[in-house]
CSV table of C-alpha atoms in Angstrom, one decimal:
chain,number,residue,atom,x,y,z
T,27,MET,CA,-0.2,0.7,0.4
T,28,ALA,CA,2.4,2.3,0.5
T,29,ALA,CA,4.8,1.3,-2.0
T,30,GLN,CA,2.4,1.5,-4.6
T,31,GLN,CA,0.3,4.2,-3.4
T,32,LEU,CA,-3.2,1.9,-3.0
T,33,PRO,CA,-6.3,2.8,-1.4
T,34,GLY,CA,-6.8,-0.9,0.1
T,35,LEU,CA,-5.9,-4.2,-0.1
T,36,ILE,CA,-7.8,-7.1,-1.2
T,37,ILE,CA,-7.2,-10.2,0.3
T,38,SER,CA,-7.5,-13.8,-1.7
T,39,ASP,CA,-7.5,-17.4,-0.7
T,40,VAL,CA,-4.6,-20.0,-2.5
T,41,ALA,CA,-7.2,-20.4,-5.0
T,42,GLY,CA,-7.4,-16.7,-6.1
T,43,ARG,CA,-10.5,-16.2,-4.7
T,44,ALA,CA,-11.0,-13.3,-3.8
T,45,PHE,CA,-12.2,-13.0,0.4
T,46,THR,CA,-12.3,-9.4,1.5
T,47,VAL,CA,-11.3,-6.1,0.8
T,48,LEU,CA,-10.4,-3.8,3.5
T,49,SER,CA,-9.6,0.2,3.0
T,50,GLY,CA,-6.7,1.7,3.8
T,51,SER,CA,-8.2,3.4,7.3
T,52,GLN,CA,-9.6,-0.7,8.2
T,53,VAL,CA,-5.6,-1.6,8.1
T,54,LEU,CA,-4.3,1.3,10.0
T,55,GLY,CA,-7.3,0.3,12.7
T,56,VAL,CA,-5.5,-2.9,12.6
T,57,ILE,CA,-2.4,-1.3,13.4
T,58,VAL,CA,-3.3,1.2,15.8
T,59,PRO,CA,-3.6,0.8,19.5
T,60,PRO,CA,-7.3,0.4,20.2
T,61,TYR,CA,-7.0,2.8,23.4
T,62,VAL,CA,-5.5,5.4,20.5
T,63,GLN,CA,-7.9,5.1,18.1
T,64,ASP,CA,-10.3,6.0,21.3
T,65,ASP,CA,-8.8,9.0,22.2
T,66,PRO,CA,-6.1,9.8,19.6
T,67,ARG,CA,-4.5,12.6,21.9
T,68,LEU,CA,-3.3,9.8,23.6
T,69,ALA,CA,-0.8,9.1,21.1
T,70,ARG,CA,0.8,12.3,22.1
T,71,VAL,CA,0.7,11.6,25.6
T,72,TYR,CA,2.0,8.2,25.6
T,73,ASP,CA,4.2,8.7,22.7
T,74,GLU,CA,7.1,5.5,23.1
T,75,ARG,CA,3.7,3.3,24.4
T,76,ALA,CA,1.9,3.7,21.4
T,77,SER,CA,4.8,3.5,19.2
T,78,ASP,CA,5.9,0.3,20.7
T,79,GLU,CA,2.7,-0.8,20.3
T,80,VAL,CA,2.5,-0.6,16.8
T,81,CYS,CA,5.7,-2.0,16.1
T,82,ARG,CA,4.6,-5.0,18.2
T,83,HIS,CA,1.4,-5.3,16.5
T,84,LEU,CA,3.2,-5.1,13.1
T,85,THR,CA,5.5,-7.9,14.4
T,86,HIS,CA,3.3,-10.4,15.4
T,87,ARG,CA,0.6,-9.8,13.1
T,88,THR,CA,0.0,-11.8,9.9
T,89,VAL,CA,-2.9,-10.4,6.8
T,90,ARG,CA,-5.2,-13.3,8.4
T,91,ASP,CA,-4.8,-10.8,11.1
T,92,LEU,CA,-6.4,-8.1,8.8
T,93,LEU,CA,-10.4,-10.2,8.4
T,94,PRO,CA,-13.0,-8.9,10.2
T,95,ASP,CA,-15.7,-10.5,11.1
T,96,ARG,CA,-17.9,-8.9,8.5
T,97,ALA,CA,-16.2,-10.6,5.7
T,98,HIS,CA,-18.6,-13.3,6.8
T,99,ASN,CA,-21.3,-11.5,5.3
T,100,PRO,CA,-20.5,-11.0,1.7
T,101,THR,CA,-23.1,-8.2,1.0
T,102,ASP,CA,-20.6,-6.0,3.0
T,103,VAL,CA,-17.5,-6.9,1.3
T,104,PRO,CA,-17.3,-4.5,-1.9
T,105,VAL,CA,-17.1,-6.5,-4.6
T,106,VAL,CA,-18.9,-6.3,-8.5
T,107,ASP,CA,-18.7,-8.7,-11.1
T,108,PRO,CA,-17.3,-8.4,-14.7
T,109,ASP,CA,-20.9,-6.7,-16.2
T,110,ALA,CA,-21.6,-4.6,-13.4
T,111,THR,CA,-21.7,-1.3,-14.7
T,112,THR,CA,-19.8,2.2,-13.7
T,113,ILE,CA,-22.3,3.5,-11.9
T,114,GLU,CA,-23.1,0.2,-10.1
T,115,ALA,CA,-19.4,-0.6,-9.2
T,116,ALA,CA,-19.9,3.5,-8.0
T,117,ALA,CA,-22.6,2.4,-5.8
T,118,VAL,CA,-20.9,-0.3,-4.1
T,119,MET,CA,-18.1,2.1,-3.3
T,120,ALA,CA,-20.4,4.8,-1.8
T,121,ARG,CA,-22.7,2.1,0.1
T,122,LEU,CA,-19.8,0.2,1.9
T,123,ASN,CA,-17.3,3.8,2.4
T,124,SER,CA,-14.7,1.8,0.2
T,125,PRO,CA,-11.9,3.3,-1.4
T,126,LEU,CA,-11.6,0.5,-3.9
T,127,VAL,CA,-14.1,-2.8,-5.2
T,128,ALA,CA,-12.8,-6.3,-6.1
T,129,VAL,CA,-14.1,-7.5,-9.5
T,130,VAL,CA,-14.7,-11.1,-8.8
T,131,ASP,CA,-15.9,-13.9,-11.7
T,132,GLU,CA,-17.3,-16.9,-10.1
T,133,GLY,CA,-15.5,-16.5,-7.6
T,134,GLN,CA,-12.1,-15.8,-9.3
T,135,LEU,CA,-10.6,-12.4,-8.3
T,136,ILE,CA,-9.8,-10.5,-12.1
T,137,GLY,CA,-9.0,-6.9,-10.7
T,138,ALA,CA,-10.0,-4.1,-9.1
T,139,ILE,CA,-11.1,-0.3,-9.2
T,140,THR,CA,-10.0,2.2,-7.1
T,141,VAL,CA,-12.7,5.9,-6.6
T,142,SER,CA,-10.1,7.8,-9.1
T,143,TRP,CA,-9.8,5.2,-11.8
T,144,LEU,CA,-13.3,5.2,-11.6
T,145,LEU,CA,-13.9,8.8,-11.8
T,146,ARG,CA,-11.7,9.2,-14.7
T,147,HIS,CA,-13.3,7.6,-16.6
T,148,LEU,CA,-17.6,8.5,-15.3
T,149,LEU,CA,-16.9,11.6,-15.9
T,150,PRO,CA,-17.1,13.7,-19.6
T,151,ALA,CA,-13.1,14.5,-20.8
R,28,MET,CA,-9.8,13.3,-7.4
R,29,ALA,CA,-9.9,12.1,-10.8
R,30,ALA,CA,-6.5,13.3,-12.7
R,31,GLN,CA,-4.0,13.5,-9.5
R,32,GLN,CA,-5.7,10.2,-8.5
R,33,LEU,CA,-6.0,11.7,-4.8
R,34,PRO,CA,-8.3,9.5,-2.5
R,35,GLY,CA,-10.6,12.5,-1.4
R,36,LEU,CA,-11.3,16.4,-0.8
R,37,ILE,CA,-10.7,18.9,1.5
R,38,ILE,CA,-13.4,21.5,1.2
R,39,SER,CA,-12.4,24.8,2.7
R,40,ASP,CA,-13.6,28.8,2.6
R,41,VAL,CA,-12.4,31.9,1.2
R,42,ALA,CA,-10.1,32.2,3.9
R,43,GLY,CA,-8.5,28.9,3.7
R,44,ARG,CA,-10.3,27.4,7.1
R,45,ALA,CA,-10.3,23.8,6.4
R,46,PHE,CA,-14.7,23.4,6.6
R,47,THR,CA,-15.0,19.8,5.7
R,48,VAL,CA,-12.7,16.4,4.4
R,49,LEU,CA,-14.6,14.0,2.3
R,50,SER,CA,-13.2,10.5,1.6
R,51,GLY,CA,-13.5,9.7,-2.6
R,52,SER,CA,-16.3,7.6,-1.5
R,53,GLN,CA,-18.3,9.9,-0.1
R,54,VAL,CA,-18.3,12.1,-3.1
R,55,LEU,CA,-18.8,9.1,-5.0
R,56,GLY,CA,-22.5,9.1,-2.5
R,57,VAL,CA,-23.0,12.5,-3.6
R,58,ILE,CA,-23.1,11.8,-7.1
R,59,VAL,CA,-24.9,8.3,-7.4
R,60,PRO,CA,-28.7,8.9,-7.0
R,61,PRO,CA,-30.2,7.8,-3.7
R,62,TYR,CA,-32.2,4.0,-5.1
R,63,VAL,CA,-28.7,3.0,-6.6
R,64,GLN,CA,-26.9,3.4,-4.0
R,65,ASP,CA,-29.6,1.2,-2.0
R,66,ASP,CA,-29.8,-1.5,-4.5
R,67,PRO,CA,-26.1,-1.6,-7.0
R,68,ARG,CA,-27.8,-4.0,-8.9
R,69,LEU,CA,-30.6,-1.0,-10.1
R,70,ALA,CA,-28.3,0.6,-12.3
R,71,ARG,CA,-28.2,-2.7,-14.5
R,72,VAL,CA,-32.1,-2.5,-15.2
R,73,TYR,CA,-32.2,1.0,-15.1
R,74,ASP,CA,-28.9,1.8,-16.9
R,75,GLU,CA,-29.6,4.6,-18.8
R,76,ARG,CA,-32.3,6.5,-16.2
R,77,ALA,CA,-29.3,6.1,-13.5
R,78,SER,CA,-26.4,7.4,-16.1
R,79,ASP,CA,-28.9,10.3,-16.7
R,80,GLU,CA,-28.9,11.0,-13.2
R,81,VAL,CA,-25.5,11.0,-12.4
R,82,CYS,CA,-25.2,13.9,-15.3
R,83,ARG,CA,-27.9,15.8,-14.4
R,84,HIS,CA,-26.2,15.6,-10.7
R,85,LEU,CA,-23.0,16.8,-11.7
R,86,THR,CA,-24.3,19.3,-13.8
R,87,HIS,CA,-26.4,21.1,-11.0
R,88,ARG,CA,-24.3,20.3,-7.9
R,89,THR,CA,-21.9,23.1,-6.5
R,90,VAL,CA,-18.9,22.3,-4.0
R,91,ARG,CA,-21.5,23.4,-1.7
R,92,ASP,CA,-23.9,20.5,-2.3
R,93,LEU,CA,-21.3,18.5,-1.1
R,94,LEU,CA,-21.1,19.5,2.5
R,95,PRO,CA,-22.4,16.8,4.9
R,96,ASP,CA,-24.5,17.7,7.9
R,97,ARG,CA,-21.7,16.1,9.4
R,98,ALA,CA,-19.5,18.9,8.9
R,99,HIS,CA,-21.0,20.3,12.1
R,100,ASN,CA,-19.6,18.0,14.9
R,101,PRO,CA,-15.6,18.8,14.4
R,102,THR,CA,-14.7,15.5,16.3
R,103,ASP,CA,-16.0,13.3,13.2
R,104,VAL,CA,-14.3,15.6,10.7
R,105,PRO,CA,-10.6,14.2,9.9
R,106,VAL,CA,-8.0,17.1,11.5
R,107,VAL,CA,-4.9,17.1,13.1
R,108,ASP,CA,-2.9,19.7,14.4
R,109,PRO,CA,1.3,20.1,12.8
R,110,ASP,CA,2.3,18.9,16.3
R,111,ALA,CA,0.3,15.8,16.1
R,112,THR,CA,2.4,12.5,15.8
R,113,THR,CA,2.1,10.0,12.9
R,114,ILE,CA,0.4,7.3,14.9
R,115,GLU,CA,-2.3,10.4,15.9
R,116,ALA,CA,-2.7,11.1,12.2
R,117,ALA,CA,-3.6,6.8,11.9
R,118,ALA,CA,-5.6,6.5,14.9
R,119,VAL,CA,-7.5,9.8,13.3
R,120,MET,CA,-8.2,7.8,10.0
R,121,ALA,CA,-8.8,4.3,11.5
R,122,ARG,CA,-11.4,6.0,13.9
R,123,LEU,CA,-13.4,8.1,11.3
R,124,ASN,CA,-12.8,5.6,8.0
R,125,SER,CA,-11.3,8.2,6.4
R,126,PRO,CA,-8.3,7.9,3.3
R,127,LEU,CA,-7.1,11.0,4.3
R,128,VAL,CA,-6.7,13.9,7.4
R,129,ALA,CA,-6.6,17.7,7.1
R,130,VAL,CA,-3.6,19.1,8.8
R,131,VAL,CA,-5.2,22.6,10.4
R,132,ASP,CA,-2.9,25.4,12.5
R,133,GLU,CA,-5.0,27.6,14.2
R,134,GLY,CA,-7.8,27.1,11.7
R,135,GLN,CA,-5.8,27.1,8.7
R,136,LEU,CA,-5.4,24.9,6.4
R,137,ILE,CA,-1.5,23.5,5.8
R,138,GLY,CA,-1.8,19.9,4.3
R,139,ALA,CA,-2.8,16.6,4.1
R,140,ILE,CA,-2.1,13.3,4.6
R,141,THR,CA,-3.1,10.2,2.7
R,142,VAL,CA,-3.0,6.7,4.1
R,143,SER,CA,-0.2,5.5,1.5
R,144,TRP,CA,2.1,8.8,2.7
R,145,LEU,CA,1.2,7.7,6.5
R,146,LEU,CA,2.3,4.2,5.9
R,147,ARG,CA,5.4,5.2,3.9
R,148,HIS,CA,6.4,7.1,7.0
R,149,LEU,CA,5.4,4.8,9.4
R,150,LEU,CA,6.8,1.5,8.2
R,151,PRO,CA,10.6,0.8,8.6
R,152,ALA,CA,11.8,0.9,5.1
């Protein structure tokens, strides 16, 4: 996400089936300690403690740990099929407040669309 | 947002004071008709109608129309001051599910931080 400036992650299983889609802010939610999320000003007070916890989280957590419970509800995952219209993809991103949608063909992940990419196609040139 | 691949918008007043911050998906939420957001598959059934409505929305709406009611609750706007730590900025984005934060110094907008930019600084090289 950092190197390629991606707005989020799509997590798939070994067979390439999309499992869930996480926005960048959801990924941050996994690495920032909960007590700091509840009151961000605590990061300043407990700066060293907060940084240590983030490093500990990063060292010991795997992508599997990023999977939220919501992955079990398919309608809460921003996914469209290859026949979806541009407006449909935009509607899915708007409804789920997601910066990207996965494009999945019969369970197989075939691509992703970001908000800025979609806007480039939606708007008149 | 399309041309510069920005993850959202910061709307400020004429004095340069940050007024609100909108994620890309919130901007899509303004241009996609509500009935399509409720059931994105309707975009396919009513494709022409949906596209017409989007064009109408785009033609007649201004940035002012993008402002949500939540702008009136300052704690719901992703803003940090220049002394905020990286972790604090991450916590604000995580809590508000925002792909960016505005950096505001005594009411004056001085910059913005995106998730991918923050991750580049947060993670060990």
